[in-house]
Amino acid sequence: MLDNLGASLKDAVKKLAGRTVIDRAAVDELVRDLQRALLSADVNVKLVMQLSQAIKQRALDEEPPKGMGAREHVLRIVYQELVHLMGTPGTVTLEPQTILMAGLQGSGKTTTTAKLARFYQRKGLRVGVICADTFRPGAYDQLKTLCDRISIPCYGDPYETDALKIVREGLPRFRKVYEVIIIDTQGRHALEDHLIEEIININEISHADHRWLVIDAALGQQASEQARRFHEAIGIDGVLVTKMDGTAKGGGALSAVAETQSGIAFIGSGETIEDLERFNPDGFISRLLGMGDLKALVERVEEAISAEDVDVNAMLKGKFTLRDMYGQLETVNRMGPLKQVMSMLPLGGMQIPDDVYDITSTKMARYKVIMDSMTPSELDDPSIIGSSRIQRIARGAGVPPEDVRELIKYYKTMQRALKGMRGMGGKFNMQRMMKKFGRTP
Ligand code: GDP
Ligand code: MG
């Protein structure tokens, strides 16, 4: 998906990473590379110019956050501005709801209706689908066949010519039984008045909670025109961009839709029923920039630490003491926000508890004071710290005992997270990562 755009963005970023000095010329070159990449993905010129301006200005005016080098500062700005270009994603809830699907013929409405039904079904909701396309021959059979495969009931009548009648009769019946009801509608080749009129009427009688627009990514920046027209008619509150797998113009379509503020809810990237994913600008841009790449992490880590700083090997083997934790937190602080560093690790969807990220420099300073009141054996083996030791440590550090407990709790959360990472060992190249750290496992 978006292989070309991804490759050229990665190249641009790599070029910057290879520069010895990050000066105005380096930023200019980076911006030129980004422009080329985005324009060839059919992103609108005006949007590209806005993004270029923002990157240049921020790169030169903003001070890098404490502990962040100029290179990382610029990369972070590029990342943020690209995420910004993708807009706010459409809201998707798991409540009972009726969803009206709109879009031109061939955009992928019927296919996406079935994909969505699958999405909600997997979330444990009872889903029913209504075929209100009375225009395209075989529309009901097409939807029914897709739905049968996933055991989703499909209401419709291939001989009925009045789409409104189908909705009027089918909806009350389905609402009694199903939690999520998706209405597939007809599309025409172009935005004809008749099509718009019908969708307005269906919207009125169905009282749909969501009006979602299906748009073919191959439209590129032209997508904004469609999004606008449908929005004027029925108030689109989410867009599903389909066929991201088959076009180089996906970036253009996404940014054009984002500009209309309709909010992209899902993207479709293939013909099978599973080829649908929630749209998340952060994850999407990270992937395009290759930030999920271990290599990036390792290189970044190498810049920030020497092998002596952290004994990764021992940590991953399970020996993770309070001393290690402190060293680790200090190192991570030098690399940038912990969450960002962790997001670069290919953890295969492993969930890191939010508490782990919730560590500020004020907190770290407090932890340091508390640890200074601990004995060497307590630092090496925190499991020996019982309530009487907690009282003593708290007194010594001049803090309430709750703070000591909090520190120990934080330590345990991190230890668990590391255990989880160890469990992932086979999935990403731990071997290589450790070699990079200058130690053999
Ligand atoms: P509708 O006229 O809007 O209902 O569009 P359809 O659902 O009938 O889809 C039109 C064509 O696009 C079909 O051949 C689908 O298989 C194909 N299609 C839909 N979504 C995707 C997608 O995400 N990727 C690819 N490659 N093809 C898709
Ligand atoms: Mg259809």
Short mmCIF file of C-alpha atoms and ligand atoms in Angstrom, two decimals:
data_model
loop_
_atom_site.label_atom_id
_atom_site.label_comp_id
_atom_site.label_asym_id
_atom_site.label_seq_id
_atom_site.Cartn_x
_atom_site.Cartn_y
_atom_site.Cartn_z
CA MET A 1 0.00 0.00 0.00
CA LEU A 2 1.42 3.36 -1.07
CA ASP A 3 4.75 1.70 -1.70
CA ASN A 4 6.08 4.51 -3.86
CA LEU A 5 5.18 7.26 -1.48
CA GLY A 6 6.52 5.26 1.44
CA ALA A 7 9.79 4.58 -0.35
CA SER A 8 10.40 8.18 -1.33
CA LEU A 9 9.49 9.50 2.10
CA LYS A 10 11.86 7.01 3.68
CA ASP A 11 14.60 8.07 1.26
CA ALA A 12 14.10 11.72 2.13
CA VAL A 13 14.32 10.96 5.82
CA LYS A 14 17.34 8.71 5.38
CA LYS A 15 19.12 11.44 3.48
CA LEU A 16 18.55 13.82 6.35
CA ALA A 17 19.76 11.23 8.84
CA GLY A 18 22.98 10.91 6.84
CA ARG A 19 23.78 14.62 6.95
CA THR A 20 26.54 15.72 9.28
CA VAL A 21 25.06 19.15 9.92
CA ILE A 22 21.39 19.99 10.05
CA ASP A 23 21.30 23.53 8.70
CA ARG A 24 18.98 25.55 6.51
CA ALA A 25 20.31 23.86 3.36
CA ALA A 26 19.60 20.41 4.80
CA VAL A 27 16.05 21.40 5.71
CA ASP A 28 15.51 22.93 2.26
CA GLU A 29 16.65 19.76 0.59
CA LEU A 30 14.45 17.63 2.81
CA VAL A 31 11.44 19.80 2.03
CA ARG A 32 12.15 19.58 -1.71
CA ASP A 33 12.31 15.78 -1.48
CA LEU A 34 9.06 15.67 0.48
CA GLN A 35 7.38 17.93 -2.06
CA ARG A 36 8.41 15.68 -4.92
CA ALA A 37 7.16 12.60 -3.08
CA LEU A 38 3.82 14.11 -2.13
CA LEU A 39 3.14 15.66 -5.51
CA SER A 40 3.71 12.37 -7.26
CA ALA A 41 1.19 10.79 -4.87
CA ASP A 42 -1.23 13.42 -6.24
CA VAL A 43 -1.39 15.51 -3.10
CA ASN A 44 -2.82 18.92 -3.93
CA VAL A 45 -0.18 21.60 -4.59
CA LYS A 46 -1.69 24.01 -2.11
CA LEU A 47 -1.55 21.41 0.66
CA VAL A 48 2.03 20.54 -0.22
CA MET A 49 3.01 24.20 -0.04
CA GLN A 50 1.35 24.65 3.33
CA LEU A 51 3.15 21.62 4.68
CA SER A 52 6.50 22.82 3.30
CA GLN A 53 6.04 26.24 4.89
CA ALA A 54 5.13 24.74 8.22
CA ILE A 55 8.11 22.38 8.27
CA LYS A 56 10.62 25.06 7.27
CA GLN A 57 9.33 27.56 9.74
CA ARG A 58 9.12 25.17 12.66
CA ALA A 59 12.51 23.60 11.92
CA LEU A 60 14.18 27.00 12.02
CA ASP A 61 12.15 28.73 14.74
CA GLU A 62 11.37 26.07 17.29
CA GLU A 63 13.89 25.05 19.87
CA PRO A 64 14.41 21.27 19.99
CA PRO A 65 12.88 19.74 23.13
CA LYS A 66 15.42 19.15 25.87
CA GLY A 67 17.65 16.20 25.12
CA MET A 68 16.68 16.00 21.46
CA GLY A 69 19.22 16.57 18.71
CA ALA A 70 18.59 18.81 15.69
CA ARG A 71 18.13 15.83 13.40
CA GLU A 72 15.49 14.20 15.54
CA HIS A 73 13.82 17.53 16.05
CA VAL A 74 13.38 18.01 12.31
CA LEU A 75 12.21 14.42 11.81
CA ARG A 76 9.69 14.87 14.54
CA ILE A 77 8.34 18.01 12.86
CA VAL A 78 8.08 16.21 9.51
CA TYR A 79 6.21 13.38 11.21
CA GLN A 80 3.84 15.73 13.00
CA GLU A 81 3.10 17.78 9.90
CA LEU A 82 2.39 14.67 7.83
CA VAL A 83 0.04 13.43 10.53
CA HIS A 84 -1.61 16.84 10.48
CA LEU A 85 -2.08 16.53 6.72
CA MET A 86 -4.14 13.38 7.33
CA GLY A 87 -6.62 15.29 9.47
CA THR A 88 -8.70 14.04 12.37
CA PRO A 89 -9.91 10.48 11.83
CA GLY A 90 -13.63 9.71 11.69
CA THR A 91 -15.23 8.46 14.88
CA VAL A 92 -16.11 4.79 15.07
CA THR A 93 -18.10 3.52 18.04
CA LEU A 94 -19.25 0.08 19.06
CA GLU A 95 -22.72 1.21 20.05
CA PRO A 96 -25.90 0.06 18.35
CA GLN A 97 -26.16 2.16 15.21
CA THR A 98 -27.46 2.50 11.68
CA ILE A 99 -24.93 3.34 9.03
CA LEU A 100 -25.88 4.66 5.61
CA MET A 101 -23.35 4.00 2.88
CA ALA A 102 -23.06 6.55 0.07
CA GLY A 103 -20.83 6.82 -2.95
CA LEU A 104 -20.60 6.51 -6.72
CA GLN A 105 -20.99 3.24 -8.56
CA GLY A 106 -17.82 1.21 -8.55
CA SER A 107 -16.34 3.04 -5.58
CA GLY A 108 -16.53 -0.15 -3.52
CA LYS A 109 -19.70 0.43 -1.48
CA THR A 110 -21.03 -3.11 -1.60
CA THR A 111 -17.66 -4.71 -0.90
CA THR A 112 -17.01 -2.26 1.93
CA THR A 113 -20.47 -2.84 3.40
CA ALA A 114 -19.61 -6.51 3.81
CA LYS A 115 -16.14 -5.66 5.18
CA LEU A 116 -17.72 -3.37 7.75
CA ALA A 117 -20.26 -5.99 8.71
CA ARG A 118 -17.32 -8.28 9.35
CA PHE A 119 -15.56 -5.60 11.40
CA TYR A 120 -18.52 -5.15 13.77
CA GLN A 121 -19.21 -8.87 13.86
CA ARG A 122 -15.66 -9.46 15.08
CA LYS A 123 -16.26 -6.91 17.82
CA GLY A 124 -19.09 -9.09 19.05
CA LEU A 125 -22.02 -7.05 17.77
CA ARG A 126 -25.09 -8.45 16.03
CA VAL A 127 -24.98 -7.07 12.49
CA GLY A 128 -27.58 -6.94 9.73
CA VAL A 129 -27.23 -5.49 6.25
CA ILE A 130 -29.87 -3.95 3.99
CA CYS A 131 -29.52 -3.76 0.22
CA ALA A 132 -31.13 -0.54 -0.95
CA ASP A 133 -29.53 -0.64 -4.38
CA THR A 134 -32.38 -1.18 -6.80
CA PHE A 135 -30.49 0.26 -9.74
CA ARG A 136 -27.58 -2.04 -10.46
CA PRO A 137 -28.63 -5.45 -11.79
CA GLY A 138 -27.56 -8.21 -9.45
CA ALA A 139 -26.88 -5.79 -6.60
CA TYR A 140 -28.82 -7.84 -4.07
CA ASP A 141 -27.15 -11.10 -5.10
CA GLN A 142 -23.71 -9.54 -4.89
CA LEU A 143 -24.27 -8.32 -1.35
CA LYS A 144 -26.09 -11.50 -0.29
CA THR A 145 -23.22 -13.69 -1.53
CA LEU A 146 -20.66 -11.66 0.42
CA CYS A 147 -22.83 -11.68 3.54
CA ASP A 148 -23.57 -15.41 3.35
CA ARG A 149 -19.86 -16.11 3.58
CA ILE A 150 -19.69 -14.48 6.98
CA SER A 151 -23.18 -15.50 8.12
CA ILE A 152 -24.53 -11.98 8.14
CA PRO A 153 -28.25 -11.60 7.35
CA CYS A 154 -29.01 -9.49 4.31
CA TYR A 155 -32.40 -7.86 3.76
CA GLY A 156 -33.52 -6.97 0.26
CA ASP A 157 -35.67 -7.82 -2.73
CA PRO A 158 -34.10 -8.20 -6.16
CA TYR A 159 -37.45 -7.49 -7.84
CA GLU A 160 -38.31 -4.32 -6.00
CA THR A 161 -37.56 -1.06 -7.79
CA ASP A 162 -38.26 1.32 -4.93
CA ALA A 163 -35.23 1.62 -2.65
CA LEU A 164 -37.19 3.67 -0.12
CA LYS A 165 -39.75 0.91 0.25
CA ILE A 166 -37.01 -1.61 1.05
CA VAL A 167 -35.57 0.61 3.74
CA ARG A 168 -38.97 1.49 5.14
CA GLU A 169 -39.89 -2.18 5.49
CA GLY A 170 -36.56 -3.73 6.32
CA LEU A 171 -35.25 -1.30 8.88
CA PRO A 172 -37.91 -1.69 11.61
CA ARG A 173 -37.62 -5.46 11.33
CA PHE A 174 -33.85 -5.48 11.56
CA ARG A 175 -33.77 -2.93 14.36
CA LYS A 176 -35.64 -5.37 16.58
CA VAL A 177 -32.94 -7.99 16.18
CA TYR A 178 -29.65 -6.40 15.22
CA GLU A 179 -27.41 -3.85 16.88
CA VAL A 180 -25.55 -2.56 13.86
CA ILE A 181 -27.42 -2.11 10.60
CA ILE A 182 -25.60 -1.11 7.45
CA ILE A 183 -27.53 0.14 4.44
CA ASP A 184 -25.88 -0.31 1.05
CA THR A 185 -27.23 2.10 -1.56
CA GLN A 186 -27.04 2.57 -5.28
CA GLY A 187 -24.47 4.66 -7.05
CA ARG A 188 -24.32 6.16 -10.50
CA HIS A 189 -21.38 6.92 -12.68
CA ALA A 190 -21.47 10.57 -11.88
CA LEU A 191 -23.00 12.82 -9.31
CA GLU A 192 -26.49 13.03 -10.83
CA ASP A 193 -29.29 14.95 -9.19
CA HIS A 194 -31.40 11.81 -9.03
CA LEU A 195 -28.77 9.95 -7.04
CA ILE A 196 -28.38 12.81 -4.62
CA GLU A 197 -32.15 13.08 -4.22
CA GLU A 198 -32.48 9.38 -3.43
CA ILE A 199 -29.73 9.39 -0.82
CA ILE A 200 -31.29 12.44 0.83
CA ASN A 201 -34.60 10.59 1.04
CA ILE A 202 -33.10 7.37 2.38
CA ASN A 203 -31.21 9.39 4.94
CA GLU A 204 -34.44 11.05 6.03
CA ILE A 205 -36.52 7.94 6.47
CA SER A 206 -33.74 5.85 8.01
CA HIS A 207 -32.61 8.37 10.61
CA ALA A 208 -29.16 6.90 10.17
CA ASP A 209 -26.66 7.59 12.95
CA HIS A 210 -23.81 7.73 10.48
CA ARG A 211 -23.59 8.71 6.85
CA TRP A 212 -20.44 7.28 5.48
CA LEU A 213 -18.99 7.97 2.09
CA VAL A 214 -17.06 5.39 0.12
CA ILE A 215 -14.39 6.87 -2.13
CA ASP A 216 -12.00 5.21 -4.56
CA ALA A 217 -8.39 6.15 -3.73
CA ALA A 218 -7.54 6.22 -7.43
CA LEU A 219 -9.39 9.54 -7.63
CA GLY A 220 -6.44 11.19 -5.93
CA GLN A 221 -7.08 14.84 -5.14
CA GLN A 222 -10.35 14.71 -7.12
CA ALA A 223 -11.77 12.94 -4.08
CA SER A 224 -12.43 16.26 -2.42
CA GLU A 225 -15.07 17.24 -5.00
CA GLN A 226 -17.10 14.09 -4.29
CA ALA A 227 -16.67 14.41 -0.57
CA ARG A 228 -17.96 17.98 -0.73
CA ARG A 229 -21.01 17.18 -2.86
CA PHE A 230 -22.14 14.29 -0.68
CA HIS A 231 -21.42 16.29 2.43
CA GLU A 232 -23.67 19.10 1.24
CA ALA A 233 -26.46 16.61 0.57
CA ILE A 234 -26.48 14.46 3.70
CA GLY A 235 -23.71 15.61 6.03
CA ILE A 236 -21.01 12.96 5.73
CA ASP A 237 -19.46 12.09 9.10
CA GLY A 238 -16.95 9.51 8.00
CA VAL A 239 -15.15 8.49 4.84
CA LEU A 240 -13.96 5.06 3.78
CA VAL A 241 -11.20 5.27 1.22
CA THR A 242 -11.04 2.07 -0.82
CA LYS A 243 -8.56 0.45 -3.22
CA MET A 244 -5.52 1.87 -1.47
CA ASP A 245 -3.74 -1.24 -2.74
CA GLY A 246 -4.16 -0.40 -6.37
CA THR A 247 -3.07 3.18 -6.85
CA ALA A 248 -0.17 5.55 -6.43
CA LYS A 249 -2.61 8.37 -5.76
CA GLY A 250 -3.72 7.25 -2.30
CA GLY A 251 -1.85 10.03 -0.55
CA GLY A 252 -3.71 12.55 -2.68
CA ALA A 253 -7.08 11.01 -1.91
CA LEU A 254 -6.42 10.85 1.84
CA SER A 255 -5.18 14.43 2.10
CA ALA A 256 -8.01 15.73 -0.10
CA VAL A 257 -10.62 14.00 2.02
CA ALA A 258 -8.93 15.16 5.22
CA GLU A 259 -9.15 18.73 3.98
CA THR A 260 -12.95 18.50 3.73
CA GLN A 261 -12.95 17.66 7.46
CA SER A 262 -15.21 14.67 6.98
CA GLY A 263 -12.76 12.46 8.82
CA ILE A 264 -11.39 9.23 7.36
CA ALA A 265 -12.76 6.28 9.31
CA PHE A 266 -11.42 3.24 7.46
CA ILE A 267 -9.25 2.34 4.54
CA GLY A 268 -9.78 -0.61 2.23
CA SER A 269 -6.74 -2.23 0.72
CA GLY A 270 -7.83 -5.36 -1.09
CA GLU A 271 -10.72 -7.39 -2.43
CA THR A 272 -11.17 -9.82 0.43
CA ILE A 273 -13.53 -9.23 3.30
CA GLU A 274 -10.70 -8.79 5.79
CA ASP A 275 -8.95 -6.02 3.84
CA LEU A 276 -10.28 -3.16 5.90
CA GLU A 277 -8.48 -1.25 8.60
CA ARG A 278 -9.32 1.55 10.96
CA PHE A 279 -7.61 4.70 9.84
CA ASN A 280 -5.17 6.05 12.35
CA PRO A 281 -3.02 8.95 11.10
CA ASP A 282 -0.20 8.33 13.60
CA GLY A 283 0.23 4.68 12.79
CA PHE A 284 -0.25 5.29 9.10
CA ILE A 285 2.47 7.95 8.87
CA SER A 286 4.86 6.00 11.14
CA ARG A 287 4.54 3.09 8.77
CA LEU A 288 5.06 5.25 5.70
CA LEU A 289 8.17 6.77 7.24
CA GLY A 290 9.37 3.33 8.28
CA MET A 291 9.46 4.28 11.93
CA GLY A 292 8.31 0.84 12.99
CA ASP A 293 11.68 -0.26 11.72
CA LEU A 294 14.02 -1.68 14.29
CA LYS A 295 16.96 -0.25 12.43
CA ALA A 296 15.79 3.26 13.12
CA LEU A 297 15.47 2.45 16.77
CA VAL A 298 18.88 0.86 17.00
CA GLU A 299 20.58 3.73 15.26
CA ARG A 300 18.81 6.14 17.48
CA VAL A 301 19.69 4.18 20.58
CA GLU A 302 23.33 4.02 19.52
CA GLU A 303 23.46 7.75 19.32
CA ALA A 304 22.13 8.16 22.80
CA ILE A 305 23.92 5.49 24.78
CA SER A 306 27.10 3.54 24.99
CA ALA A 307 26.98 -0.17 25.70
CA GLU A 308 28.02 0.42 29.30
CA ASP A 309 24.94 2.43 30.07
CA VAL A 310 22.41 -0.35 29.94
CA ASP A 311 22.86 -4.05 30.12
CA VAL A 312 20.08 -4.89 27.72
CA ASN A 313 21.08 -8.50 27.69
CA ALA A 314 20.69 -8.93 31.43
CA MET A 315 17.49 -6.97 31.40
CA LEU A 316 15.94 -9.18 28.79
CA LYS A 317 17.12 -12.28 30.60
CA GLY A 318 15.01 -11.16 33.53
CA LYS A 319 17.53 -9.54 35.81
CA PHE A 320 16.15 -6.06 35.97
CA THR A 321 16.93 -4.23 39.14
CA LEU A 322 15.98 -0.80 40.38
CA ARG A 323 19.46 0.39 39.42
CA ASP A 324 18.83 -0.83 35.87
CA MET A 325 15.53 0.92 35.83
CA TYR A 326 17.04 4.21 36.83
CA GLY A 327 19.80 3.96 34.22
CA GLN A 328 17.19 3.01 31.68
CA LEU A 329 14.96 5.96 32.45
CA GLU A 330 17.87 8.34 32.22
CA THR A 331 18.92 6.92 28.87
CA VAL A 332 15.44 6.98 27.49
CA ASN A 333 15.09 10.58 28.59
CA ARG A 334 18.06 11.41 26.44
CA MET A 335 16.51 9.64 23.43
CA GLY A 336 13.23 11.46 23.58
CA PRO A 337 9.80 10.75 24.97
CA LEU A 338 9.51 7.14 26.08
CA LYS A 339 6.30 6.61 24.19
CA GLN A 340 7.91 7.67 20.96
CA VAL A 341 10.90 5.41 21.46
CA MET A 342 8.66 2.46 22.28
CA SER A 343 6.52 3.18 19.23
CA MET A 344 9.58 2.53 17.11
CA LEU A 345 9.94 -0.99 18.42
CA PRO A 346 8.14 -3.56 16.32
CA LEU A 347 6.31 -5.04 19.26
CA GLY A 348 3.80 -6.83 17.08
CA GLY A 349 0.82 -5.11 18.65
CA MET A 350 1.96 -5.82 22.19
CA GLN A 351 0.25 -3.46 24.58
CA ILE A 352 2.50 -1.45 26.86
CA PRO A 353 0.52 -0.21 29.85
CA ASP A 354 0.06 3.53 29.82
CA ASP A 355 1.55 3.81 33.33
CA VAL A 356 4.93 2.95 31.87
CA TYR A 357 4.90 6.10 29.79
CA ASP A 358 3.60 8.19 32.60
CA ILE A 359 6.95 9.29 33.91
CA THR A 360 7.92 12.91 34.06
CA SER A 361 11.30 14.36 34.92
CA THR A 362 9.89 15.63 38.23
CA LYS A 363 8.86 12.11 39.07
CA MET A 364 12.24 10.77 38.08
CA ALA A 365 13.97 13.26 40.37
CA ARG A 366 11.74 12.07 43.21
CA TYR A 367 12.47 8.43 42.42
CA LYS A 368 16.18 9.25 42.52
CA VAL A 369 15.87 10.71 46.04
CA ILE A 370 13.95 7.65 47.21
CA MET A 371 16.49 5.29 45.69
CA ASP A 372 19.27 7.16 47.43
CA SER A 373 17.72 6.04 50.74
CA MET A 374 17.82 2.41 49.74
CA THR A 375 20.51 -0.05 50.65
CA PRO A 376 22.56 -1.70 47.88
CA SER A 377 20.81 -5.01 48.46
CA GLU A 378 17.41 -3.35 48.11
CA LEU A 379 18.49 -1.74 44.85
CA ASP A 380 19.67 -5.07 43.52
CA ASP A 381 16.68 -7.06 44.67
CA PRO A 382 13.61 -4.89 45.20
CA SER A 383 11.51 -7.92 46.10
CA ILE A 384 12.93 -7.79 49.63
CA ILE A 385 11.31 -4.40 50.24
CA GLY A 386 8.42 -5.06 52.61
CA SER A 387 6.31 -2.57 54.53
CA SER A 388 8.81 -1.91 57.33
CA ARG A 389 11.52 -1.17 54.78
CA ILE A 390 9.10 1.09 52.93
CA GLN A 391 8.56 3.10 56.14
CA ARG A 392 12.30 3.42 56.68
CA ILE A 393 13.04 4.42 53.09
CA ALA A 394 10.23 6.98 53.12
CA ARG A 395 11.54 8.53 56.33
CA GLY A 396 15.05 8.65 54.93
CA ALA A 397 13.91 10.33 51.72
CA GLY A 398 11.49 12.65 53.47
CA VAL A 399 8.55 11.50 51.36
CA PRO A 400 5.24 9.82 52.22
CA PRO A 401 5.34 6.00 52.05
CA GLU A 402 2.88 6.12 49.13
CA ASP A 403 5.65 7.57 46.97
CA VAL A 404 7.89 4.62 47.75
CA ARG A 405 5.05 2.25 46.90
CA GLU A 406 4.44 4.11 43.68
CA LEU A 407 8.07 3.72 42.69
CA ILE A 408 7.95 0.00 43.38
CA LYS A 409 4.72 -0.33 41.46
CA TYR A 410 6.28 1.48 38.52
CA TYR A 411 9.26 -0.82 38.69
CA LYS A 412 7.01 -3.89 38.60
CA THR A 413 5.06 -2.57 35.61
CA MET A 414 8.27 -2.02 33.71
CA GLN A 415 9.57 -5.42 34.66
CA ARG A 416 6.38 -6.98 33.31
CA ALA A 417 6.66 -4.98 30.09
CA LEU A 418 10.21 -6.23 29.62
CA LYS A 419 9.11 -9.80 30.21
CA GLY A 420 6.55 -9.27 27.48
CA MET A 421 9.27 -8.04 25.15
CA ARG A 422 11.33 -11.09 25.89
CA GLY A 423 8.37 -13.21 24.94
CA MET A 424 8.33 -11.44 21.61
CA GLY A 425 11.97 -12.34 21.07
CA GLY A 426 11.32 -14.67 18.17
CA LYS A 427 9.25 -12.16 16.29
CA PHE A 428 11.80 -9.45 15.88
CA ASN A 429 15.47 -9.71 15.62
CA MET A 430 16.56 -9.50 19.21
CA GLN A 431 19.84 -11.12 18.30
CA ARG A 432 20.71 -8.31 15.97
CA MET A 433 19.55 -5.68 18.34
CA MET A 434 21.78 -7.00 21.08
CA LYS A 435 24.74 -7.33 18.79
CA LYS A 436 24.24 -3.70 17.97
CA PHE A 437 24.47 -2.98 21.65
CA GLY A 438 27.87 -4.62 21.60
CA ARG A 439 26.93 -7.69 23.58
CA THR A 440 26.23 -11.22 22.60
CA PRO A 441 23.28 -12.98 24.13
P1 GDP B 1 -20.03 -0.36 -5.61
O1 GDP B 1 -20.52 -0.19 -7.01
O2 GDP B 1 -19.71 0.98 -5.01
O3 GDP B 1 -20.94 -1.15 -4.75
O4 GDP B 1 -18.62 -1.12 -5.69
P2 GDP B 1 -18.32 -2.67 -5.48
O5 GDP B 1 -18.31 -2.99 -4.03
O6 GDP B 1 -19.17 -3.48 -6.37
O7 GDP B 1 -16.78 -2.71 -5.93
C1 GDP B 1 -16.36 -2.45 -7.24
C2 GDP B 1 -15.07 -3.21 -7.51
O8 GDP B 1 -14.03 -2.72 -6.68
C3 GDP B 1 -15.19 -4.69 -7.19
O9 GDP B 1 -14.54 -5.41 -8.20
C4 GDP B 1 -14.45 -4.84 -5.87
O10 GDP B 1 -13.89 -6.12 -5.74
C5 GDP B 1 -13.38 -3.78 -6.00
N1 GDP B 1 -12.91 -3.29 -4.70
C6 GDP B 1 -13.60 -2.75 -3.67
N2 GDP B 1 -12.80 -2.38 -2.67
C7 GDP B 1 -11.54 -2.70 -3.02
C8 GDP B 1 -10.26 -2.55 -2.42
O11 GDP B 1 -10.09 -2.03 -1.31
N3 GDP B 1 -9.20 -3.00 -3.13
C9 GDP B 1 -9.34 -3.57 -4.37
N4 GDP B 1 -8.23 -3.98 -5.00
N5 GDP B 1 -10.52 -3.70 -4.96
C10 GDP B 1 -11.63 -3.28 -4.32
MG MG B 2 -22.86 -1.81 -5.04
#
